[in-house]
Coordinates of C-alpha atoms (C1' of nucleotides) in Angstrom, one line a residue:
Chain A
X26 CA -99.3 40.6 72.5
X27 CA -102.5 41.4 74.3
X28 CA -102.6 40.6 78.0
X29 CA -105.5 38.2 78.7
X30 CA -107.0 37.4 82.0
X31 CA -105.6 34.0 82.8
X32 CA -107.2 32.5 85.8
X33 CA -105.1 29.8 87.2
X34 CA -105.8 27.6 90.1
X35 CA -102.9 27.7 92.5
X36 CA -100.9 24.6 93.1
X37 CA -100.3 21.7 90.8
X38 CA -101.6 22.1 87.2
X39 CA -104.3 19.8 86.0
X40 CA -103.0 17.4 83.4
X41 CA -104.9 15.4 80.9
X42 CA -104.2 11.7 81.5
X43 CA -103.3 9.9 78.3
X44 CA -105.8 7.1 79.0
X45 CA -108.6 9.6 78.8
X46 CA -107.1 11.8 76.1
X47 CA -110.0 13.6 74.5
X48 CA -108.4 13.3 71.1
X49 CA -108.5 9.6 71.2
X50 CA -112.3 9.7 71.0
X51 CA -112.2 11.2 67.6
X52 CA -112.8 8.8 64.7
X53 CA -109.7 10.2 63.0
X54 CA -107.2 8.7 65.3
X55 CA -106.3 5.1 65.5
X56 CA -106.8 3.1 68.6
X57 CA -103.8 2.1 70.7
X58 CA -103.2 -1.1 72.7
X59 CA -103.2 -0.7 76.5
X60 CA -99.4 -1.2 76.5
X61 CA -99.0 1.6 74.0
X62 CA -101.2 4.0 76.0
X63 CA -99.1 3.1 79.0
X64 CA -95.9 3.8 77.2
X65 CA -97.2 7.1 75.9
X66 CA -98.4 8.1 79.3
X67 CA -94.9 7.4 80.6
X68 CA -93.3 9.2 77.6
X69 CA -95.3 12.3 78.3
X70 CA -93.5 14.5 80.8
X71 CA -96.0 17.3 81.1
X72 CA -98.1 19.9 79.5
X73 CA -97.2 23.3 78.2
X74 CA -99.8 26.1 78.1
X75 CA -99.0 29.1 75.9
X76 CA -100.8 32.2 74.9
X77 CA -101.3 33.1 71.3
X78 CA -98.3 34.7 69.8
X79 CA -95.6 32.9 71.7
X80 CA -92.7 31.2 70.0
X81 CA -92.4 27.5 70.6
X82 CA -89.3 26.8 68.4
X83 CA -86.8 29.1 66.8
X84 CA -85.3 28.3 63.5
X85 CA -81.9 26.6 63.8
X86 CA -82.5 25.8 67.4
X87 CA -82.3 22.5 69.2
X88 CA -84.6 21.4 71.9
X89 CA -84.8 18.8 74.7
X90 CA -88.5 18.4 73.9
X91 CA -90.9 17.5 71.3
X92 CA -94.6 18.2 71.4
X93 CA -98.1 17.1 70.4
X94 CA -100.8 19.8 70.1
X95 CA -103.5 18.9 72.5
X96 CA -105.7 22.0 71.8
X97 CA -105.3 25.2 69.8
X98 CA -103.5 26.0 66.6
X99 CA -99.8 26.5 65.8
X100 CA -98.0 27.4 62.6
X101 CA -94.5 26.9 61.4
X102 CA -92.7 29.4 59.3
X103 CA -89.3 30.5 57.9
X104 CA -88.2 34.1 57.8
X105 CA -85.7 35.8 55.6
X106 CA -83.5 38.5 57.2
X107 CA -85.4 41.3 55.6
X108 CA -88.6 40.3 57.1
X109 CA -90.2 38.3 54.4
X110 CA -92.0 35.3 56.0
X111 CA -93.3 32.1 54.6
X112 CA -95.7 30.0 56.6
X113 CA -94.9 26.4 55.8
X114 CA -97.6 24.5 57.6
X115 CA -100.1 24.6 60.5
X116 CA -100.4 22.1 63.4
X117 CA -103.8 21.3 64.8
X118 CA -104.8 19.1 67.7
X119 CA -103.2 15.7 67.3
X120 CA -100.4 17.0 65.2
X121 CA -96.8 16.6 66.1
X122 CA -94.4 19.5 66.3
X123 CA -90.7 19.7 66.6
X124 CA -89.9 16.3 65.3
X125 CA -87.1 17.8 63.1
X126 CA -85.4 19.2 66.2
X127 CA -85.3 15.7 67.7
X128 CA -84.4 13.7 64.7
X129 CA -82.2 16.0 62.7
X130 CA -80.1 18.0 65.1
X131 CA -81.7 21.4 64.6
X132 CA -85.1 22.5 63.4
X133 CA -85.4 24.2 60.0
X134 CA -88.2 26.5 60.9
X135 CA -89.8 28.5 63.7
X136 CA -93.0 27.5 65.3
X137 CA -95.5 29.9 67.0
X138 CA -98.7 29.5 68.9
X139 CA -101.5 30.9 66.6
X140 CA -104.1 30.7 69.3
X141 CA -103.8 29.8 73.0
X142 CA -102.5 26.3 73.0
X143 CA -102.0 23.3 75.2
X144 CA -99.1 21.1 74.2
X145 CA -98.2 17.6 75.5
X146 CA -94.5 17.6 76.2
X147 CA -92.2 14.6 75.5
X148 CA -88.6 14.5 76.4
X149 CA -86.3 14.0 73.5
X150 CA -84.2 11.3 75.0
X151 CA -87.1 9.0 75.3
X152 CA -87.7 9.0 71.6
X153 CA -84.9 6.4 71.2
X154 CA -86.5 4.0 73.7
X155 CA -89.7 4.4 71.8
X156 CA -88.0 3.2 68.6
X157 CA -86.3 0.3 70.5
X158 CA -89.3 -0.9 72.3
X159 CA -92.4 0.0 70.3
X160 CA -91.9 -0.6 66.6
X161 CA -95.6 0.2 66.2
X162 CA -95.2 3.7 67.6
X163 CA -92.0 4.2 65.8
X164 CA -93.8 3.5 62.6
X165 CA -96.5 6.0 63.7
X166 CA -93.8 8.7 64.1
X167 CA -92.6 7.9 60.6
X168 CA -96.1 7.9 59.3
X169 CA -96.6 11.4 60.7
X170 CA -93.4 12.6 59.1
X171 CA -94.5 11.2 55.7
X172 CA -97.8 12.9 56.1
X173 CA -96.1 16.1 56.8
X174 CA -94.1 15.7 53.6
X175 CA -97.3 15.0 51.8
X176 CA -98.9 18.2 53.0
X177 CA -95.9 20.3 52.1
X178 CA -96.0 18.8 48.7
X179 CA -99.6 19.9 48.3
X180 CA -98.8 23.4 49.4
X181 CA -95.9 23.5 47.0
X182 CA -98.1 22.8 44.0
X183 CA -100.5 25.4 45.2
X184 CA -97.9 28.1 45.6
X185 CA -96.0 27.2 42.5
X186 CA -98.8 26.4 40.0
X187 CA -102.2 27.5 41.1
X188 CA -103.9 30.8 40.3
X189 CA -104.5 33.3 43.1
X190 CA -108.1 32.3 43.7
X191 CA -107.3 28.5 43.5
X192 CA -104.5 29.0 45.9
X193 CA -106.4 30.8 48.6
X194 CA -109.3 28.4 48.2
X195 CA -107.0 25.5 48.5
X196 CA -105.5 26.7 51.8
X197 CA -109.0 27.5 53.3
X198 CA -110.3 24.1 52.2
X199 CA -107.3 22.3 53.5
X200 CA -107.4 24.0 56.9
X201 CA -111.2 23.5 57.1
X202 CA -110.8 19.7 56.5
X203 CA -108.0 19.3 58.9
X204 CA -109.9 21.3 61.5
X205 CA -112.8 18.9 61.0
X206 CA -110.5 15.9 61.5
X207 CA -109.3 17.4 64.7
X208 CA -112.8 17.8 65.9
X209 CA -112.9 21.6 65.8
X210 CA -115.9 22.1 63.5
X211 CA -119.5 22.5 64.5
X212 CA -121.5 21.6 61.5
X213 CA -119.9 23.5 58.6
X214 CA -118.4 26.1 60.9
X215 CA -115.0 26.6 62.5
X216 CA -113.3 29.4 64.2
X217 CA -110.2 30.2 62.2
X218 CA -107.7 31.8 64.6
X219 CA -105.6 33.3 61.8
X220 CA -105.7 36.7 60.0
X221 CA -105.5 37.6 56.4
X222 CA -101.9 38.3 56.9
X223 CA -101.3 34.7 57.9
X224 CA -103.1 33.6 54.9
X225 CA -101.0 35.9 52.7
X226 CA -97.8 34.5 54.2
X227 CA -99.1 31.0 53.5
X228 CA -100.1 31.7 50.0
X229 CA -97.0 33.7 49.1
X230 CA -99.0 36.8 48.4
X231 CA -99.0 40.3 49.7
X232 CA -101.6 41.2 52.2
X233 CA -103.4 43.5 49.8
X234 CA -103.6 41.0 47.0
X235 CA -104.8 38.3 49.3
X236 CA -107.6 40.6 50.5
X237 CA -108.7 41.3 46.9
X238 CA -108.6 37.7 46.0
X239 CA -110.7 36.9 49.0
X240 CA -113.2 39.5 48.0
X241 CA -113.6 37.9 44.6
X242 CA -113.7 34.4 46.1
X243 CA -116.4 35.3 48.6
X244 CA -118.6 36.5 45.7
X245 CA -118.6 32.9 44.5
X246 CA -120.6 31.8 47.5
X247 CA -118.5 28.8 48.2
X248 CA -117.8 29.9 51.8
X249 CA -118.3 32.7 54.2
X250 CA -115.6 34.1 56.4
X251 CA -116.3 37.0 58.7
X252 CA -114.3 37.8 61.7
X253 CA -113.0 34.5 63.0
X254 CA -116.0 32.4 61.9
X255 CA -115.6 30.4 58.8
X256 CA -118.5 28.6 57.2
X257 CA -118.0 26.1 54.4
X258 CA -121.1 26.5 52.2
X259 CA -120.4 24.2 49.3
X260 CA -117.5 21.9 50.0
X261 CA -118.0 19.8 46.9
X262 CA -117.8 22.7 44.5
X263 CA -114.9 24.1 46.5
X264 CA -113.1 20.8 46.2
X265 CA -113.5 20.7 42.4
X266 CA -112.7 24.4 42.0
X267 CA -109.3 23.7 43.6
X268 CA -108.9 20.7 41.4
X269 CA -108.8 18.0 44.1
X270 CA -110.6 14.7 44.6
X271 CA -112.8 14.2 47.6
X272 CA -110.5 12.9 50.3
X273 CA -111.2 9.5 51.8
X274 CA -111.5 9.2 55.5
X275 CA -108.1 8.4 57.0
X276 CA -107.5 6.8 60.4
X277 CA -104.2 8.2 61.5
X278 CA -101.8 7.8 64.4
X279 CA -100.8 10.4 66.9
X280 CA -99.0 10.4 70.2
Chain B
X29 CA -88.1 9.0 24.6
X30 CA -85.0 8.5 22.5
X31 CA -83.9 4.9 22.0
X32 CA -80.4 4.4 23.2
X33 CA -78.1 1.5 22.5
X34 CA -78.4 -0.6 25.6
X35 CA -75.8 -3.3 25.7
X36 CA -76.7 -5.9 28.1
X37 CA -74.8 -9.1 28.9
X38 CA -77.2 -12.0 28.5
X39 CA -78.0 -14.0 31.6
X40 CA -78.1 -12.8 35.2
X41 CA -77.8 -9.1 35.7
X42 CA -74.8 -7.9 37.7
X43 CA -75.8 -6.5 41.1
X44 CA -74.0 -4.2 43.4
X45 CA -73.5 -6.1 46.6
X46 CA -74.4 -3.9 49.6
X47 CA -71.2 -4.7 51.5
X48 CA -69.3 -3.0 48.7
X49 CA -71.8 -0.3 48.0
X50 CA -69.9 2.6 46.3
X51 CA -72.1 5.1 48.1
X52 CA -70.9 3.9 51.4
X53 CA -67.4 5.2 50.6
X54 CA -68.6 8.8 50.5
X55 CA -68.0 10.9 53.6
X56 CA -71.6 12.0 53.5
X57 CA -73.1 8.7 54.5
X58 CA -72.9 7.1 57.9
X59 CA -71.2 3.9 58.6
X60 CA -73.2 0.8 59.4
X61 CA -72.5 -2.1 61.7
X62 CA -71.9 -5.4 60.0
X63 CA -75.3 -6.6 61.2
X64 CA -77.0 -3.6 59.6
X65 CA -75.2 -4.2 56.3
X66 CA -76.3 -7.8 56.4
X67 CA -79.9 -6.9 57.1
X68 CA -79.9 -4.3 54.3
X69 CA -78.4 -6.8 51.9
X70 CA -81.2 -9.2 52.8
X71 CA -83.7 -6.4 52.6
X72 CA -82.6 -5.5 49.1
X73 CA -84.4 -7.6 46.5
X74 CA -82.8 -6.4 43.3
X75 CA -81.9 -3.6 41.1
X76 CA -84.0 -1.6 38.6
X77 CA -82.4 0.1 35.7
X78 CA -84.4 2.6 33.8
X79 CA -83.8 5.0 31.0
X80 CA -84.3 8.7 31.4
X81 CA -87.9 9.7 31.1
X82 CA -89.5 6.6 32.6
X83 CA -92.1 6.9 35.3
X84 CA -91.2 5.2 38.5
X85 CA -94.3 6.1 40.5
X86 CA -97.7 7.5 39.5
X87 CA -99.6 9.9 41.8
X88 CA -102.2 8.1 43.8
X89 CA -100.7 4.7 43.2
X90 CA -99.6 2.1 45.7
X91 CA -96.5 0.0 45.2
X92 CA -95.0 -3.3 46.5
X93 CA -91.6 -1.7 46.4
X94 CA -89.6 1.2 47.7
X95 CA -86.3 2.3 46.3
X96 CA -83.0 4.0 46.9
X97 CA -81.3 5.8 44.1
X98 CA -77.9 4.1 43.4
X99 CA -77.0 6.2 40.4
X100 CA -78.6 8.9 38.4
X101 CA -81.2 11.5 39.1
X102 CA -85.0 11.3 39.6
X103 CA -87.5 14.0 40.3
X104 CA -91.0 13.9 41.9
X105 CA -93.8 16.1 40.8
X106 CA -97.5 16.7 40.9
X107 CA -99.6 17.6 37.9
X108 CA -102.9 19.4 37.6
X109 CA -105.4 18.1 35.1
X110 CA -104.8 20.9 32.7
X111 CA -101.1 20.1 32.4
X112 CA -99.6 22.5 34.9
X113 CA -96.8 20.7 36.6
X114 CA -94.9 21.4 39.8
X115 CA -91.7 19.6 40.6
X116 CA -91.5 19.0 44.3
X117 CA -88.1 17.6 44.8
X118 CA -85.2 15.7 43.2
X119 CA -83.6 12.5 44.4
X120 CA -79.9 11.8 44.0
X121 CA -77.8 8.8 44.7
X122 CA -78.4 7.8 48.3
X123 CA -81.8 9.3 48.5
X124 CA -84.9 7.3 49.2
X125 CA -87.9 7.3 46.9
X126 CA -91.4 6.0 47.4
X127 CA -91.4 6.0 51.1
X128 CA -94.9 7.6 51.1
X129 CA -96.3 4.7 49.1
X130 CA -95.0 2.3 51.7
X131 CA -95.9 4.2 54.8
X132 CA -99.1 6.0 53.9
X133 CA -101.1 3.9 51.6
X134 CA -100.7 5.8 48.4
X135 CA -98.1 8.2 47.1
X136 CA -99.0 11.8 46.7
X137 CA -96.8 12.5 43.7
X138 CA -95.4 11.0 40.6
X139 CA -91.7 10.1 40.2
X140 CA -89.7 10.1 37.0
X141 CA -86.2 9.2 36.0
X142 CA -84.5 12.4 35.0
X143 CA -81.4 10.6 33.7
X144 CA -80.7 6.9 33.2
X145 CA -80.9 5.5 36.7
X146 CA -80.1 2.4 38.8
X147 CA -82.4 1.9 41.8
X148 CA -82.0 -0.5 44.6
X149 CA -85.3 -2.3 45.1
X150 CA -86.7 -3.1 48.6
X151 CA -89.9 -5.1 49.1
X152 CA -92.5 -3.1 51.0
X153 CA -93.4 -6.0 53.4
X154 CA -89.9 -6.1 54.8
X155 CA -90.2 -2.5 56.0
X156 CA -92.1 -3.7 59.0
X157 CA -89.5 -6.3 60.1
X158 CA -86.9 -3.5 59.7
X159 CA -88.9 -1.4 62.3
X160 CA -89.2 -4.4 64.6
X161 CA -85.7 -5.7 64.5
X162 CA -83.5 -2.7 63.7
X163 CA -84.5 0.4 65.6
X164 CA -81.4 2.1 64.3
X165 CA -82.4 1.6 60.7
X166 CA -86.0 2.6 61.6
X167 CA -84.6 5.8 63.0
X168 CA -82.7 6.3 59.8
X169 CA -85.9 6.0 57.8
X170 CA -87.5 8.6 60.0
X171 CA -84.4 10.7 59.7
X172 CA -84.7 10.7 55.9
X173 CA -88.4 11.5 56.0
X174 CA -87.6 14.5 58.3
X175 CA -84.9 15.6 56.0
X176 CA -87.3 15.5 53.1
X177 CA -89.7 17.7 55.0
X178 CA -86.9 20.0 55.6
X179 CA -86.0 20.3 52.0
X180 CA -89.6 20.9 50.9
X181 CA -89.8 23.6 53.5
X182 CA -86.8 25.3 51.9
X183 CA -88.4 25.1 48.5
X184 CA -91.6 26.5 49.9
X185 CA -89.9 29.7 51.1
X186 CA -88.1 30.0 47.8
X187 CA -91.2 29.8 45.8
X188 CA -93.4 31.8 48.2
X189 CA -91.0 34.6 49.1
X190 CA -87.9 34.8 47.1
X191 CA -87.5 37.0 44.0
X192 CA -87.0 35.4 40.6
X193 CA -83.3 35.6 40.7
X194 CA -82.9 34.4 44.2
X195 CA -85.3 31.6 43.6
X196 CA -83.5 30.2 40.5
X197 CA -80.1 30.7 42.3
X198 CA -81.4 28.8 45.3
X199 CA -82.4 25.8 43.3
X200 CA -79.2 25.7 41.4
X201 CA -77.2 26.1 44.6
X202 CA -79.2 23.4 46.4
X203 CA -78.9 20.9 43.6
X204 CA -75.2 21.6 43.2
X205 CA -74.6 21.0 46.9
X206 CA -76.6 17.9 47.0
X207 CA -74.9 16.6 43.9
X208 CA -71.6 17.2 45.7
X209 CA -72.7 15.2 48.7
X210 CA -73.7 12.4 46.4
X211 CA -70.2 12.4 44.9
X212 CA -71.3 13.7 41.5
X213 CA -69.0 16.7 41.3
X214 CA -65.5 17.0 39.8
X215 CA -64.1 20.1 41.3
X216 CA -66.7 22.8 40.9
X217 CA -68.4 21.1 38.0
X218 CA -71.4 18.8 37.7
X219 CA -73.4 17.5 34.8
X220 CA -77.0 18.7 35.4
X221 CA -79.3 16.3 33.7
X222 CA -82.3 18.7 33.7
X223 CA -83.5 21.3 31.2
X224 CA -84.6 24.9 31.8
X225 CA -88.1 23.5 31.6
X226 CA -87.5 21.4 34.7
X227 CA -86.0 24.4 36.4
X228 CA -89.1 26.4 35.5
X229 CA -91.4 23.7 36.9
X230 CA -89.4 23.7 40.1
X231 CA -89.3 27.4 40.5
X232 CA -93.0 27.9 39.6
X233 CA -92.2 30.1 36.6
X234 CA -92.9 29.9 32.9
X235 CA -90.1 28.7 30.7
X236 CA -89.7 32.1 29.1
X237 CA -89.3 33.9 32.4
X238 CA -86.9 31.3 33.7
X239 CA -84.8 31.8 30.7
X240 CA -84.7 35.5 31.1
X241 CA -83.9 35.3 34.7
X242 CA -81.1 32.9 34.0
X243 CA -79.7 35.3 31.5
X244 CA -79.5 38.1 34.1
X245 CA -78.2 35.7 36.7
X246 CA -75.4 34.4 34.4
X247 CA -74.2 38.0 34.0
X248 CA -73.5 38.1 37.7
X249 CA -70.7 35.6 37.2
X250 CA -71.6 33.4 40.1
X251 CA -71.8 30.3 38.0
X252 CA -71.7 29.0 34.5
X253 CA -74.2 26.7 32.9
X254 CA -73.9 25.7 29.3
X255 CA -75.4 22.6 27.9
X256 CA -75.4 20.1 30.7
X257 CA -72.2 21.3 32.4
X258 CA -72.7 23.4 35.4
X259 CA -69.8 25.2 37.1
X260 CA -70.0 26.8 40.5
X261 CA -67.7 29.8 40.3
X262 CA -68.3 31.6 43.6
X263 CA -70.2 29.5 46.0
X264 CA -69.8 31.8 48.9
X265 CA -71.3 34.8 47.1
X266 CA -74.0 32.6 45.7
X267 CA -74.9 31.4 49.2
X268 CA -75.2 34.9 50.6
X269 CA -77.1 36.1 47.5
X270 CA -79.7 33.5 48.3
X271 CA -79.7 34.5 51.9
X272 CA -78.4 31.3 53.4
X273 CA -75.8 30.3 55.8
X274 CA -73.0 28.0 54.8
X275 CA -74.3 24.6 55.5
X276 CA -72.4 22.4 57.9
X277 CA -71.2 19.0 56.8
X278 CA -73.8 16.4 57.6
X279 CA -73.3 12.7 58.0
X280 CA -76.5 11.1 57.0
X281 CA -78.0 7.7 56.8
X282 CA -79.2 5.9 53.7
X283 CA -80.2 2.4 53.0
Chain C
dC8 C1' -80.9 17.4 5.2
dG9 C1' -85.1 17.4 7.6
dT10 C1' -86.8 16.5 12.3
dT11 C1' -86.7 17.1 17.1
dA12 C1' -85.6 19.0 21.5
dC13 C1' -83.9 23.0 23.7
dC14 C1' -82.6 27.6 24.2
dT15 C1' -83.3 32.7 23.2
dT16 C1' -85.6 37.1 22.3
dG17 C1' -89.2 40.7 21.6
dA18 C1' -93.9 42.5 22.3
dA19 C1' -98.4 42.9 24.3
dT20 C1' -101.1 41.8 28.2
dC21 C1' -102.3 40.4 32.7
dT22 C1' -101.0 39.6 37.6
dC23 C1' -99.3 41.1 41.7
dC24 C1' -96.8 44.5 44.5
dT25 C1' -96.1 48.8 46.9
dC26 C1' -97.9 53.1 48.5
dA27 C1' -101.5 55.5 50.5
dA28 C1' -105.7 56.4 52.6
dT29 C1' -109.9 54.9 55.1
dA30 C1' -112.8 52.1 58.1
dC31 C1' -114.0 49.4 62.0
dA32 C1' -113.5 46.9 66.5
dC33 C1' -111.4 46.9 70.8
dG34 C1' -109.2 48.0 74.9
dT35 C1' -106.8 51.6 77.7
dG36 C1' -106.4 55.6 80.3
dG37 C1' -108.3 60.0 81.3
Chain D
dC13 C1' -118.2 58.0 79.2
dC14 C1' -115.1 59.5 75.6
dA15 C1' -110.5 60.1 73.1
dC16 C1' -106.9 57.7 71.4
dG17 C1' -103.8 53.9 70.0
dT18 C1' -103.4 49.4 67.9
dG19 C1' -104.5 45.6 65.0
dT20 C1' -107.1 44.1 61.2
dA21 C1' -109.7 44.7 56.9
dT22 C1' -110.7 47.3 52.6
dT23 C1' -110.1 50.0 48.4
dG24 C1' -107.8 52.7 44.6
dA25 C1' -103.8 53.9 41.7
dG26 C1' -99.4 53.3 39.4
dG27 C1' -95.6 50.5 38.4
dA28 C1' -92.8 46.2 38.7
dG29 C1' -92.9 41.4 37.6
dA30 C1' -94.7 37.2 34.9
dT31 C1' -97.3 35.2 31.4
dT32 C1' -98.5 34.2 26.7
dC33 C1' -97.8 34.4 21.8
dA34 C1' -94.7 34.3 18.2
dA35 C1' -90.3 33.8 15.9
dG36 C1' -85.9 32.4 15.4
dG37 C1' -81.6 29.8 16.4
dT38 C1' -78.5 25.8 17.4
dA39 C1' -77.0 21.1 18.1
dA40 C1' -77.9 16.2 17.8
dC41 C1' -79.6 12.4 15.3
dG42 C1' -81.4 9.4 11.9

DNA sequence: CGTTACCTTGAATCTCCTCAATACACGTGG
DNA sequence: CCACGTGTATTGAGGAGATTCAAGGTAACG
């Protein structure tokens, strides 16, 4: 882990107040009633800032907290004893992480900060009052769980049935679109914080084969990806190459 | 689809009353309060009996119902235009299907009856009252969604990172254990209603390769599988071969 | 007794993996 | 400032692993 210069003001950390949550301004996220915002503000117990590379959850663990990503990227993965690793999904700003640890009793995967991140922290024991007093928010939590299932299903088809090129293209497209929803794009450009090795562990390929697939894919001109900077050149053709329909704009909840 | 002799008594169909739901007797499922049982009984609007091979949900569709499997097996899958198919998960007695269609607005996968099945039918519009009036049941719904996510994650690692033999063994083991939880085993034996082609579409392999992998795997003596009848011979070694820990007994909800 | 659905096997070919070497950017310590 | 280590990207070569094509084989059913 590289040491970075972290300048921190001494004293109390500055927290983002929920009422002025920057994510709420994005068109992606649904509007809340004042009571809901108030409840969420009370639900939130703090913020957690972590540098890239830190582990947030370990597989099999339990935790007194659950989180929402406020800024930065995280990814969740499962590892086999001999070192093989499969990345299961990513979480971007607005996404929930650690729900499994709160609902089931232990989490089935590890979660790691992919970039420097800021997480909103919620105490686990207040999840129950949320279900009791705010059916709307409870429904939102379920919505997010269903969405997660949906994404994993998409990844499953990709890994199981798509060719190498389709598979890699699918992942890049998916992450680009989700980054856009989370307000991380400028025009057709994003900074992708992950390496080819992450991509390989997401696609279920070796690093070498991922690299060669990328080379062929780049030649198609659908996108550019140098260093961290990813540019989507022809989203439409990319979408149809992967065999998907153009996604409709969703308005979704988050906490 | 083969025509079967379906003998049906004329007149009103016989329904399983929730209070005497046979699934509730299994140790796997949690006990409900009398009020909860009453609510569920009112929530349930009927039963749906389907023969093997029928489609229950089509990808991209919406539905006024959601279901619980009362008996039989179903599987959900996604198809690409050119015919490639990936089975994403199975649903056994006690499992929920079609939640995505009720929570998100359309379902991301198709669902088909693998064997003859009986489904409990719940009207979608009563899902909201459930969240409003029975936080405990709402929590259960979320629990089931989180469990689903958990299973899909396991399948992802298998498809992405396990060898052919491990992968096939994992699926068989997983389905055997879930069948046992649903009360479908007699000793170490179950009737598996799926073919090698289903297994191939679950593992992400071609039918031929699945067959050859099975042959090698059978030689290990961990299990027997002839015709429909599957016998688990050495569950412990099978578990460690796949690289898993022995699962603890879970008590889980269902509707 | 012919059809249908599944299972099985061999052969040729393509995909993907491992091993190995090189290249480039960056930050550290001399 | 330069030498060196570290992390990431790139490329070639040889060998497993999977796919497709093609041919049987078996059991159930009408």
